[in-house]
mmCIF file of C-alpha atoms in Angstrom:
data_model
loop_
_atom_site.group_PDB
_atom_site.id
_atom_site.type_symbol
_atom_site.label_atom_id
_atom_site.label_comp_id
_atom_site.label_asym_id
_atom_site.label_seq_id
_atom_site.Cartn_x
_atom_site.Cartn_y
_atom_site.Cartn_z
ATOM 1 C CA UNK A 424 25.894 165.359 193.332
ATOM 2 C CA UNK A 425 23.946 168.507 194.517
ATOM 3 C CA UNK A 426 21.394 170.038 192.576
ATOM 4 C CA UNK A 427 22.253 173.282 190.358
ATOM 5 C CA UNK A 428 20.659 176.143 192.307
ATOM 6 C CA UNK A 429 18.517 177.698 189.280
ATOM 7 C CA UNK A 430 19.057 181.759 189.073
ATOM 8 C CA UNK A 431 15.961 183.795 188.568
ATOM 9 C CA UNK A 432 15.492 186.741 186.420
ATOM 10 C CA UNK A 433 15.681 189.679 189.100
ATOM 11 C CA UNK A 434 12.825 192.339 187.617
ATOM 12 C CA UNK A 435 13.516 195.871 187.886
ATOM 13 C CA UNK A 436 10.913 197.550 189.800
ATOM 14 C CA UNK A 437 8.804 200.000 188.267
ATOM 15 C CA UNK A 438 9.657 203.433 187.903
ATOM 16 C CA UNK A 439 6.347 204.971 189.296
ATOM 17 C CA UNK A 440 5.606 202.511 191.976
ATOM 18 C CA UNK A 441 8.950 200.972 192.500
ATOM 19 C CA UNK A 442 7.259 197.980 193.174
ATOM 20 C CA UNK A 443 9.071 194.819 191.347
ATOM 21 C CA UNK A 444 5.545 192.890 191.560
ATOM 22 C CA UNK A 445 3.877 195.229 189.585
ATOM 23 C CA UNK A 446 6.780 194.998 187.077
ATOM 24 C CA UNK A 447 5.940 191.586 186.484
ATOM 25 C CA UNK A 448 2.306 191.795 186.368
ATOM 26 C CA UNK A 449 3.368 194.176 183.779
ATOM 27 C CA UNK A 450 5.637 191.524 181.937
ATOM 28 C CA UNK A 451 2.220 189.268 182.258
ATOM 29 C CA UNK A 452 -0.257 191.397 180.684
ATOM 30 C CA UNK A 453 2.118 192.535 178.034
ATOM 31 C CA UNK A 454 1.059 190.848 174.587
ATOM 32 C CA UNK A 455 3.545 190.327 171.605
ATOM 33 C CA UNK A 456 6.564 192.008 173.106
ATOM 34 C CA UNK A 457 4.743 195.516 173.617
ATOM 35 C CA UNK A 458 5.463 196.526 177.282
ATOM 36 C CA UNK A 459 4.361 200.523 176.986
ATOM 37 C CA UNK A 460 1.177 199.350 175.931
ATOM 38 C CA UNK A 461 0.818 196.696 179.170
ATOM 39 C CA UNK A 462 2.349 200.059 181.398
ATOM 40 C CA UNK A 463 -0.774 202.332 179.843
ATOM 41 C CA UNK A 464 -2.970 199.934 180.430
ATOM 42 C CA UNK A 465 -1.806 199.030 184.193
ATOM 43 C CA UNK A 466 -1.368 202.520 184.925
ATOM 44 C CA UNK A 467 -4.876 203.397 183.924
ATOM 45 C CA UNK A 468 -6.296 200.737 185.424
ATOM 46 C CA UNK A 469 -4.270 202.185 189.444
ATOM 47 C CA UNK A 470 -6.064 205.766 187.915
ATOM 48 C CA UNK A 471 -9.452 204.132 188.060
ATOM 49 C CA UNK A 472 -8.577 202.286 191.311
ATOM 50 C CA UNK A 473 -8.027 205.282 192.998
ATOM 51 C CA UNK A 474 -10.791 206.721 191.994
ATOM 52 C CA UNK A 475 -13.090 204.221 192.640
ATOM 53 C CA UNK A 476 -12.057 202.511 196.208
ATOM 54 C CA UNK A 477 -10.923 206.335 197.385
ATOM 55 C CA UNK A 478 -7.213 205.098 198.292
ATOM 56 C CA UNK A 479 -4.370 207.064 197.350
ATOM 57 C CA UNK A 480 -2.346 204.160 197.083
ATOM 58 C CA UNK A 481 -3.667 201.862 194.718
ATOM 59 C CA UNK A 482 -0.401 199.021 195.000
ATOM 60 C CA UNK A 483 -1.852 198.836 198.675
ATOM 61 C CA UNK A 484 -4.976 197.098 196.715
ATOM 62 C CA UNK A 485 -2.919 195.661 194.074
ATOM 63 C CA UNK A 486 -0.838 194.031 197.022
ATOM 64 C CA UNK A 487 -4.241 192.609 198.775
ATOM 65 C CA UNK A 488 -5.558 191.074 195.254
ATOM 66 C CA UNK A 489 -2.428 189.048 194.780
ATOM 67 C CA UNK A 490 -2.706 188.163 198.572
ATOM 68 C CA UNK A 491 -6.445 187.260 198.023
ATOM 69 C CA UNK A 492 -5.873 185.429 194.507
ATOM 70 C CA UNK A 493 -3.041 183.267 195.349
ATOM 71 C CA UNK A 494 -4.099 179.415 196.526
ATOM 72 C CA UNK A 495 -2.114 177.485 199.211
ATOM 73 C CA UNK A 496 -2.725 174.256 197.779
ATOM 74 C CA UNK A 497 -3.226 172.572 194.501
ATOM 75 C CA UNK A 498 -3.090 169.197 192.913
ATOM 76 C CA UNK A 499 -0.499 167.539 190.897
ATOM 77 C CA UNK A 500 -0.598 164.386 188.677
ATOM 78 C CA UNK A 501 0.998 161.399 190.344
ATOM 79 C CA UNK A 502 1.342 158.211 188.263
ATOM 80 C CA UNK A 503 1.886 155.494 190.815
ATOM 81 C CA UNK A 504 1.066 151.816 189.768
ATOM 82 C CA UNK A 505 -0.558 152.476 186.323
ATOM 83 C CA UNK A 506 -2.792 155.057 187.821
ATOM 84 C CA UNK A 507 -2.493 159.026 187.692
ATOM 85 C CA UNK A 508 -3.774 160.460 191.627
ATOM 86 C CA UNK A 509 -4.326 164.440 192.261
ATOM 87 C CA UNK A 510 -2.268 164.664 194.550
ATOM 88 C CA UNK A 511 -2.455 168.097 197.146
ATOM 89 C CA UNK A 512 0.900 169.542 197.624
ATOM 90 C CA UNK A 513 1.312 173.170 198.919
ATOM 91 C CA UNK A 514 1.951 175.896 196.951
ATOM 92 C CA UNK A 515 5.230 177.395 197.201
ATOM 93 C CA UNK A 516 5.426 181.829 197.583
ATOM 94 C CA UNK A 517 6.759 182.263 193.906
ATOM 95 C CA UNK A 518 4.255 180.335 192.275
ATOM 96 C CA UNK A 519 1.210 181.247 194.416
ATOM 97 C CA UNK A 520 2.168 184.714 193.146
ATOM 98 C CA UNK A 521 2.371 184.019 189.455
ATOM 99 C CA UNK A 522 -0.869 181.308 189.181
ATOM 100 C CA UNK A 523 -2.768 184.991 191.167
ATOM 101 C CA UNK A 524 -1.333 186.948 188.818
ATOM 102 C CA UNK A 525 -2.216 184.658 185.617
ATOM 103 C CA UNK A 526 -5.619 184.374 186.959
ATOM 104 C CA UNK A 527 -6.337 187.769 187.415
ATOM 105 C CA UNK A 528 -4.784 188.278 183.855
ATOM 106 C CA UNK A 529 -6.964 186.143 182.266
ATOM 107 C CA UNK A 530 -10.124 186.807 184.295
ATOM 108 C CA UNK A 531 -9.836 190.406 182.525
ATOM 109 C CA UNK A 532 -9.198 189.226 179.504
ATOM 110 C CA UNK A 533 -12.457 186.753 179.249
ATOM 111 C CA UNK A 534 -14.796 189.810 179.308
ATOM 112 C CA UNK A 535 -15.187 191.008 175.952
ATOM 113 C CA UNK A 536 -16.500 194.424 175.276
ATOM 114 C CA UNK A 537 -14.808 197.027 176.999
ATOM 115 C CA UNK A 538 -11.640 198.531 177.462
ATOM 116 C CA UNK A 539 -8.762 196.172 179.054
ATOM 117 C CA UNK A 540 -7.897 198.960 181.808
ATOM 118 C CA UNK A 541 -11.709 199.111 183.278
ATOM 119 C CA UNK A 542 -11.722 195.750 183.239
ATOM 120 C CA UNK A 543 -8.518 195.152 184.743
ATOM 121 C CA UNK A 544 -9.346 197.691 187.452
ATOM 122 C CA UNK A 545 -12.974 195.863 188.084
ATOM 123 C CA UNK A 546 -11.078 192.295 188.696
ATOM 124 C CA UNK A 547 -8.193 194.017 190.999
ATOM 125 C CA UNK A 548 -10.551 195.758 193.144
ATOM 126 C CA UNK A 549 -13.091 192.308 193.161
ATOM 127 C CA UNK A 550 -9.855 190.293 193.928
ATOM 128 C CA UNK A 551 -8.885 192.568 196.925
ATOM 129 C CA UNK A 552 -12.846 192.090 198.407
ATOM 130 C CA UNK A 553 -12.599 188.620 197.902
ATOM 131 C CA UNK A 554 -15.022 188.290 195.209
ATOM 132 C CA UNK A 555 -14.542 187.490 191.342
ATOM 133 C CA UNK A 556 -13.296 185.113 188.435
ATOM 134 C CA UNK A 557 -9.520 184.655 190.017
ATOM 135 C CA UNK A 558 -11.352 184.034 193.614
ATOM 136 C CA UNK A 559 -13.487 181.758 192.251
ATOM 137 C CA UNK A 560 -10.532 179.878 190.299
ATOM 138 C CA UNK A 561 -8.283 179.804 193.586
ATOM 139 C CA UNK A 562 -11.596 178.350 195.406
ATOM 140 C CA UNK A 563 -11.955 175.658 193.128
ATOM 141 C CA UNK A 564 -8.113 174.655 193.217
ATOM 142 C CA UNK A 565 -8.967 174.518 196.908
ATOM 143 C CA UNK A 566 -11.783 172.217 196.528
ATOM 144 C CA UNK A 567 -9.710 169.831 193.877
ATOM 145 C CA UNK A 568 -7.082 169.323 197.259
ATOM 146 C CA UNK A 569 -9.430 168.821 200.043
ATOM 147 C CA UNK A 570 -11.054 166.325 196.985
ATOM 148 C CA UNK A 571 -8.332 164.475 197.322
ATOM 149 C CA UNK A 572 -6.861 164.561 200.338
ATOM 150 C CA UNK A 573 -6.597 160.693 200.883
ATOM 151 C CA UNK A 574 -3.625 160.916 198.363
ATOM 152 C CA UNK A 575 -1.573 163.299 200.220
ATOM 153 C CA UNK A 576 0.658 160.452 201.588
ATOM 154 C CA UNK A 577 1.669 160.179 197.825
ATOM 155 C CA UNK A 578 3.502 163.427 198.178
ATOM 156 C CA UNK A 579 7.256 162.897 198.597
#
């Protein structure tokens, strides 16, 4: 019997962008159902991007910090003979997105003390350079597979 092919929530894009990424980076930094707030917030933080990397086009960075964020490989429990292996499988699109746009999330959120759109704006434009707390997070996810490497041939 075939598999049931599983139907994803289509995201309207944005209505200043028109971007449907940004929609759902939207949907993840929204907090208790409040989705103007996460838009403010968002669209502040593409304000302060502009001003401070000079682009007029501040999805062209947002775009790059996904790209940057997002690992190609990560591990995955195995349990095989009464022990659990990391096993390195690759990463596919959809979920490279959504672990770079958790990470970035969350990288924000860790540093207390100032306003969420600053620091929002600080870990999008570190992201795009290559540099910050979701680089570092996607690096280490990298070093976990390469790890463990000798249990690829687990992966089926």
């Amino acid at each position: 019997m075939r598999r049931k092919i599983n139907n994803r929530n289509i995201v309207k894009p944005d209505f200043i962008y028109n971007s449907q990424k940004l929609e759902k980076f939207i949907n993840y930094v929204m907090w208790s159902g409040k989705k103007e707030t996460s838009r403010k917030i968002i669209y502040k933080a593409f304000d302060i991007i502009k001003e401070k990397t000079g682009n007029p086009n501040p999805l062209e960075i947002f775009d790059l910090a996904m790209k940057n964020a997002g690992p190609l490989t990560e591990v995955r429990s195995k349990r095989i003979g009464g022990a659990n292996y990391q096993v390195p499988r690759e990463v596919r699109p959809e979920r490279r997105l959504a672990l770079a746009m958790r990470w970035i999330r969350d990288a924000a959120r860790k540093n207390k003390g100032r306003p969420m759109h600053l620091k929002l704006a600080d870990e999008l434009i570190a992201a795009s350079k290559n540099e910050g707390s979701a680089i570092k997070k996607k690096e280490d996810t990298h070093k976990m597979a390469e790890a463990n490497k000798a249990f690829a041939h687990f992966a089926w």
